[in-house]
């Protein structure tokens, strides 16, 4: 039990900052540049942790709480989720609701911290973040309902575990719902982690940013927490998709770990490819895409229920 | 019925295309998607009934008409009237999408209630056909440019085509061929009408046709 917990945390804490590095490198290679080193994010975090911090006099403790919650939540959520064939250390019936709302909690605090600065730009980013995430939430829940219906279990560990056992024996309507669900979850991953086509993580124009604009006033260790937290959020959300597409279990634990890491790297490359191939959507088109994604997962549910 | 999985896959893709078409505003994309839908559906007769000449002719003519000729005509039409987008739908795109999802769900529920033959019980043909019919009707009702209405009409025909797959053994080739020909003529006429509307009003918004003037 304890070793499982440690393995889980180790995997999350060590591998997570690698993913944004891979995404950036993929984009650099595609556009013919050399790009930043793969381990750049580790260095950034280390550098920021040693720096001082500037706090605006208008802010209160809420401003400090945002990054801390943002760091704690992905770690907690990761405990509920199996990583490939590595079972979740913590699991109970109905933990999928806790999983989704843990991220809701993190968002709530990020938004509050953004509003706490009193900057109108950050308020605008907060408004966008809240709007888009409330459109993305139905998709996650419908996808989870689909999985719960297939597996007959209400815990994340049970849902993905059942896929693991049945593996490729899924056929007919059930087999076809899985790709649909995986696509929906992948789009939610892009939306929730503010990647292109929803938000450009590289832009530094306040008027178009969503997530980046909310954290403009954070500096030093607080900003390191935010970077680390969002890398881990990407890792956890990525695991949602990877678990679905890779229902493979060898009986050998190191092999499972290796397989999972390779799958996550492939996912990061896929995100990088999407970002190289697409432009950011206009803001008014984003709700349309998110509603379409909800409908896609709803469609999977309809197919499953008939 | 060896190709059941492929047929269901095609129908599934057609259903997704329905939703996509309802949600997009670019006319070029719309035309491409509707003709892709038609071309995919043209494979159904051969997949379902093997290769008697009856099914072959039907497949080939449908593929030629819906996959090549009609999109070519439509592209020519939008080039001539120089429009690219549906600007003012009567109901917004998100609302149409939601309505489309609702009608799809309703089609599945309704076809679950129908007393079908046991071999059609689990196929996607009936729900797919009803959902495509509804999506076509939605497109006809909610859009205001003549070209999207033509596309709605085409989707409507696609729905009927799927439904006809169930009766292909009972239905003479002549009827299906007649339907295809009718459609082609209708698209022709719509193209000409569109040109005329455009010349009269310098837009192909059909809402202007409700105003009388000397």
Short mmCIF file of N, CA, C and O in Angstrom, two decimals, chain A residues 96-106 137 141:
data_model
loop_
_atom_site.label_atom_id
_atom_site.label_comp_id
_atom_site.label_asym_id
_atom_site.label_seq_id
_atom_site.Cartn_x
_atom_site.Cartn_y
_atom_site.Cartn_z
N UNK A 96 -15.20 9.59 -8.58
CA UNK A 96 -15.09 10.38 -9.81
C UNK A 96 -15.65 11.78 -9.61
O UNK A 96 -15.15 12.74 -10.21
N UNK A 97 -16.67 11.91 -8.73
CA UNK A 97 -17.22 13.25 -8.47
C UNK A 97 -16.21 14.09 -7.70
O UNK A 97 -15.97 15.26 -8.01
N UNK A 98 -15.55 13.45 -6.73
CA UNK A 98 -14.50 14.16 -5.98
C UNK A 98 -13.40 14.59 -6.94
O UNK A 98 -12.89 15.72 -6.87
N UNK A 99 -13.04 13.71 -7.86
CA UNK A 99 -11.97 13.99 -8.82
C UNK A 99 -12.27 15.26 -9.60
O UNK A 99 -11.45 16.17 -9.68
N UNK A 100 -13.49 15.34 -10.17
CA UNK A 100 -13.83 16.50 -10.98
C UNK A 100 -13.88 17.76 -10.12
O UNK A 100 -13.37 18.81 -10.51
N UNK A 101 -14.46 17.65 -8.92
CA UNK A 101 -14.64 18.87 -8.14
C UNK A 101 -13.38 19.29 -7.40
O UNK A 101 -13.28 20.44 -6.99
N UNK A 102 -12.40 18.38 -7.26
CA UNK A 102 -11.11 18.83 -6.76
C UNK A 102 -10.53 19.87 -7.72
O UNK A 102 -10.05 20.92 -7.31
N UNK A 103 -10.63 19.57 -9.03
CA UNK A 103 -10.14 20.55 -10.00
C UNK A 103 -11.01 21.80 -9.98
O UNK A 103 -10.52 22.90 -10.21
N UNK A 104 -12.30 21.62 -9.67
CA UNK A 104 -13.18 22.78 -9.51
C UNK A 104 -12.69 23.67 -8.38
O UNK A 104 -12.66 24.90 -8.49
N UNK A 105 -12.26 23.03 -7.29
CA UNK A 105 -11.75 23.77 -6.13
C UNK A 105 -10.50 24.57 -6.51
O UNK A 105 -10.37 25.75 -6.18
N UNK A 106 -9.58 23.90 -7.24
CA UNK A 106 -8.36 24.58 -7.65
C UNK A 106 -8.70 25.79 -8.51
O UNK A 106 -8.12 26.86 -8.36
N UNK A 137 -17.13 20.91 -18.23
CA UNK A 137 -17.44 19.96 -17.17
C UNK A 137 -18.44 18.88 -17.58
O UNK A 137 -18.23 17.70 -17.28
N UNK A 141 -18.16 14.60 -17.17
CA UNK A 141 -19.12 13.79 -16.44
C UNK A 141 -19.79 12.76 -17.35
O UNK A 141 -19.94 11.60 -16.99
#
